[in-house]
Structures are given as C-alpha cells and as structure tokens.
Amino acid sequence: QAKALDRLAARLGGGLTSEPLVARQGDGLGPEALDEITRRRPSGVVLFSLETVQHHHLIDLDALQRCWACGGVLGLLVENLTFTDPSGFAAFADYASAMNLVRRRDRSVDWLELVNLVGR
C-alpha cells in the first residue's frame, strides 16, 4: 500500500515524506493522526481510500476538510480521485455530505419501515 500511495503522491508532484499513518477500519483517522498530518506541513495528502476518514458508516467531513487544507492537494488511491483545486474539492465535499445524508436515511427506523411496507 505504501508503494501505491507513493506512486499517487508522485503523480501529484510529491512523494511520501515519512511512514504513512494508519487508520483503523471503521474508525478512520483520529484527531491525533490529523494533528500529526498538520504538524508535518505537507504540500498535499494522499489517502488510501475515503474510508480512511470514515467513522462507522459516515464520512468525517471535518477530517476530509483538514486533509485538504494541509496543502490544497488531496488524492484518494482506491477511488482513483485527485483534487488540486478548491472548486473540485468543494464539489467532492458536497458529494460526501450527500452520501452521509443517504447513509443516515438508510439506517433510520422510519426508512426501514417504509421499505418493508413497499416490499410487501
């Protein structure tokens, strides 16, 4: 994974500066890891996948924003996405927010009851 992240960083004009930080599956990057990224003052951030900033079933929009803000360059390896301009990142952040709304809806009791009624 580190080699693939380094290749993505190279495509974006950079490289990995140190050992990658690891996010626990389902927990995403914690505040300490985000603080460490900020402390390193990178010119951009590459993430293995969007799940890297996902807590349980929701994307942590604040963590995503913090990663972007570090250098104004963000790469997502698994999704094969790169953002190098504010408008592109803003559109993706809107998409991620919409994903969270759908995921919340899909887990709601009201939605499950409606789906069960329609499916009868």
mmCIF file of C-alpha atoms in Angstrom:
data_model
loop_
_atom_site.group_PDB
_atom_site.id
_atom_site.type_symbol
_atom_site.label_atom_id
_atom_site.label_comp_id
_atom_site.label_asym_id
_atom_site.label_seq_id
_atom_site.Cartn_x
_atom_site.Cartn_y
_atom_site.Cartn_z
ATOM 1 C CA GLN A 1 0.000 0.000 0.000
ATOM 2 C CA ALA A 2 2.842 2.386 0.789
ATOM 3 C CA LYS A 3 4.299 1.961 -2.715
ATOM 4 C CA ALA A 4 0.914 2.641 -4.295
ATOM 5 C CA LEU A 5 0.467 5.735 -2.114
ATOM 6 C CA ASP A 6 3.943 6.911 -3.084
ATOM 7 C CA ARG A 7 3.113 6.493 -6.795
ATOM 8 C CA LEU A 8 -0.076 8.527 -6.288
ATOM 9 C CA ALA A 9 1.906 11.219 -4.478
ATOM 10 C CA ALA A 10 4.410 11.247 -7.351
ATOM 11 C CA ARG A 11 1.575 11.722 -9.868
ATOM 12 C CA LEU A 12 0.571 14.769 -7.821
ATOM 13 C CA GLY A 13 4.120 16.132 -7.903
ATOM 14 C CA GLY A 14 5.304 14.939 -4.499
ATOM 15 C CA GLY A 15 6.237 11.861 -2.531
ATOM 16 C CA LEU A 16 5.714 10.292 0.850
ATOM 17 C CA THR A 17 7.723 12.169 3.431
ATOM 18 C CA SER A 18 7.637 9.556 6.154
ATOM 19 C CA GLU A 19 5.939 6.378 7.238
ATOM 20 C CA PRO A 20 2.212 6.536 6.364
ATOM 21 C CA LEU A 21 -0.276 6.943 9.187
ATOM 22 C CA VAL A 22 -2.710 4.063 9.602
ATOM 23 C CA ALA A 23 -6.437 4.403 10.247
ATOM 24 C CA ARG A 24 -8.371 1.658 11.979
ATOM 25 C CA GLN A 25 -11.116 0.213 9.827
ATOM 26 C CA GLY A 26 -14.440 1.735 10.809
ATOM 27 C CA ASP A 27 -12.790 4.385 12.979
ATOM 28 C CA GLY A 28 -10.904 6.458 10.410
ATOM 29 C CA LEU A 29 -8.062 8.793 11.251
ATOM 30 C CA GLY A 30 -8.351 10.053 14.790
ATOM 31 C CA PRO A 31 -7.660 13.594 15.985
ATOM 32 C CA GLU A 32 -4.070 12.687 16.920
ATOM 33 C CA ALA A 33 -3.333 11.464 13.398
ATOM 34 C CA LEU A 34 -4.908 14.566 11.872
ATOM 35 C CA ASP A 35 -2.817 16.726 14.217
ATOM 36 C CA GLU A 36 0.279 14.804 13.097
ATOM 37 C CA ILE A 37 -0.552 15.410 9.431
ATOM 38 C CA THR A 38 -0.958 19.130 10.150
ATOM 39 C CA ARG A 39 2.300 19.175 12.135
ATOM 40 C CA ARG A 40 4.189 17.657 9.182
ATOM 41 C CA ARG A 41 3.033 20.573 6.982
ATOM 42 C CA PRO A 42 2.721 18.561 3.774
ATOM 43 C CA SER A 43 2.153 20.068 0.358
ATOM 44 C CA GLY A 44 -0.737 17.630 -0.041
ATOM 45 C CA VAL A 45 -2.278 14.496 1.426
ATOM 46 C CA VAL A 46 -2.865 11.097 -0.142
ATOM 47 C CA LEU A 47 -5.330 8.711 1.456
ATOM 48 C CA PHE A 48 -5.637 5.008 0.733
ATOM 49 C CA SER A 49 -9.408 5.389 0.424
ATOM 50 C CA LEU A 50 -12.297 7.527 1.550
ATOM 51 C CA GLU A 51 -12.770 5.006 4.370
ATOM 52 C CA THR A 52 -9.593 6.472 5.868
ATOM 53 C CA VAL A 53 -11.741 9.392 7.082
ATOM 54 C CA GLN A 54 -14.878 7.375 7.772
ATOM 55 C CA HIS A 55 -16.188 6.818 11.287
ATOM 56 C CA HIS A 56 -18.516 3.847 11.402
ATOM 57 C CA HIS A 57 -20.839 4.399 8.438
ATOM 58 C CA LEU A 58 -20.323 8.156 7.951
ATOM 59 C CA ILE A 59 -17.572 10.134 6.250
ATOM 60 C CA ASP A 60 -15.928 12.534 8.692
ATOM 61 C CA LEU A 61 -16.310 15.737 6.706
ATOM 62 C CA ASP A 62 -14.162 17.705 9.153
ATOM 63 C CA ALA A 63 -11.310 15.208 8.769
ATOM 64 C CA LEU A 64 -11.683 15.306 4.989
ATOM 65 C CA GLN A 65 -11.523 19.118 5.098
ATOM 66 C CA ARG A 66 -8.470 19.054 7.363
ATOM 67 C CA CYS A 67 -6.653 16.741 4.957
ATOM 68 C CA TRP A 68 -7.479 19.034 2.045
ATOM 69 C CA ALA A 69 -6.482 22.158 3.963
ATOM 70 C CA CYS A 70 -2.979 20.826 4.632
ATOM 71 C CA GLY A 71 -1.775 21.663 1.161
ATOM 72 C CA GLY A 72 -4.689 22.088 -1.195
ATOM 73 C CA VAL A 73 -3.959 18.747 -2.842
ATOM 74 C CA LEU A 74 -5.778 15.536 -1.979
ATOM 75 C CA GLY A 75 -5.543 12.107 -3.544
ATOM 76 C CA LEU A 76 -7.730 9.064 -2.886
ATOM 77 C CA LEU A 77 -5.969 5.939 -4.130
ATOM 78 C CA VAL A 78 -8.772 3.346 -4.216
ATOM 79 C CA GLU A 79 -11.307 5.775 -5.664
ATOM 80 C CA ASN A 80 -8.706 6.988 -8.203
ATOM 81 C CA LEU A 81 -9.583 10.610 -7.434
ATOM 82 C CA THR A 82 -7.339 13.633 -7.116
ATOM 83 C CA PHE A 83 -8.238 17.187 -6.163
ATOM 84 C CA THR A 84 -5.883 20.052 -6.887
ATOM 85 C CA ASP A 85 -8.287 22.983 -6.981
ATOM 86 C CA PRO A 86 -10.778 24.328 -4.444
ATOM 87 C CA SER A 87 -13.841 24.002 -6.687
ATOM 88 C CA GLY A 88 -13.139 20.335 -7.436
ATOM 89 C CA PHE A 89 -12.669 19.580 -3.761
ATOM 90 C CA ALA A 90 -15.805 21.554 -2.815
ATOM 91 C CA ALA A 91 -17.874 19.530 -5.290
ATOM 92 C CA PHE A 92 -16.494 16.301 -3.818
ATOM 93 C CA ALA A 93 -17.179 17.510 -0.266
ATOM 94 C CA ASP A 94 -20.797 18.165 -1.323
ATOM 95 C CA TYR A 95 -20.957 14.632 -2.725
ATOM 96 C CA ALA A 96 -19.551 13.195 0.529
ATOM 97 C CA SER A 97 -22.111 15.192 2.524
ATOM 98 C CA ALA A 98 -24.914 13.828 0.348
ATOM 99 C CA MET A 99 -23.558 10.299 0.888
ATOM 100 C CA ASN A 100 -23.781 10.865 4.636
ATOM 101 C CA LEU A 101 -27.400 12.012 4.334
ATOM 102 C CA VAL A 102 -28.311 8.883 2.367
ATOM 103 C CA ARG A 103 -26.464 6.636 4.815
ATOM 104 C CA ARG A 104 -28.271 8.246 7.760
ATOM 105 C CA ARG A 105 -31.607 7.846 5.977
ATOM 106 C CA ASP A 106 -30.893 4.213 5.125
ATOM 107 C CA ARG A 107 -30.224 3.428 8.799
ATOM 108 C CA SER A 108 -33.318 5.191 10.142
ATOM 109 C CA VAL A 109 -36.217 3.222 11.587
ATOM 110 C CA ASP A 110 -38.732 5.209 9.513
ATOM 111 C CA TRP A 111 -36.910 4.324 6.295
ATOM 112 C CA LEU A 112 -36.712 0.640 7.186
ATOM 113 C CA GLU A 113 -40.435 0.580 7.955
ATOM 114 C CA LEU A 114 -41.235 2.288 4.644
ATOM 115 C CA VAL A 115 -39.058 -0.113 2.653
ATOM 116 C CA ASN A 116 -40.720 -3.071 4.365
ATOM 117 C CA LEU A 117 -44.205 -1.696 3.559
ATOM 118 C CA VAL A 118 -43.364 -1.127 -0.085
ATOM 119 C CA GLY A 119 -41.769 -4.564 -0.357
ATOM 120 C CA ARG A 120 -44.925 -6.409 0.774
#
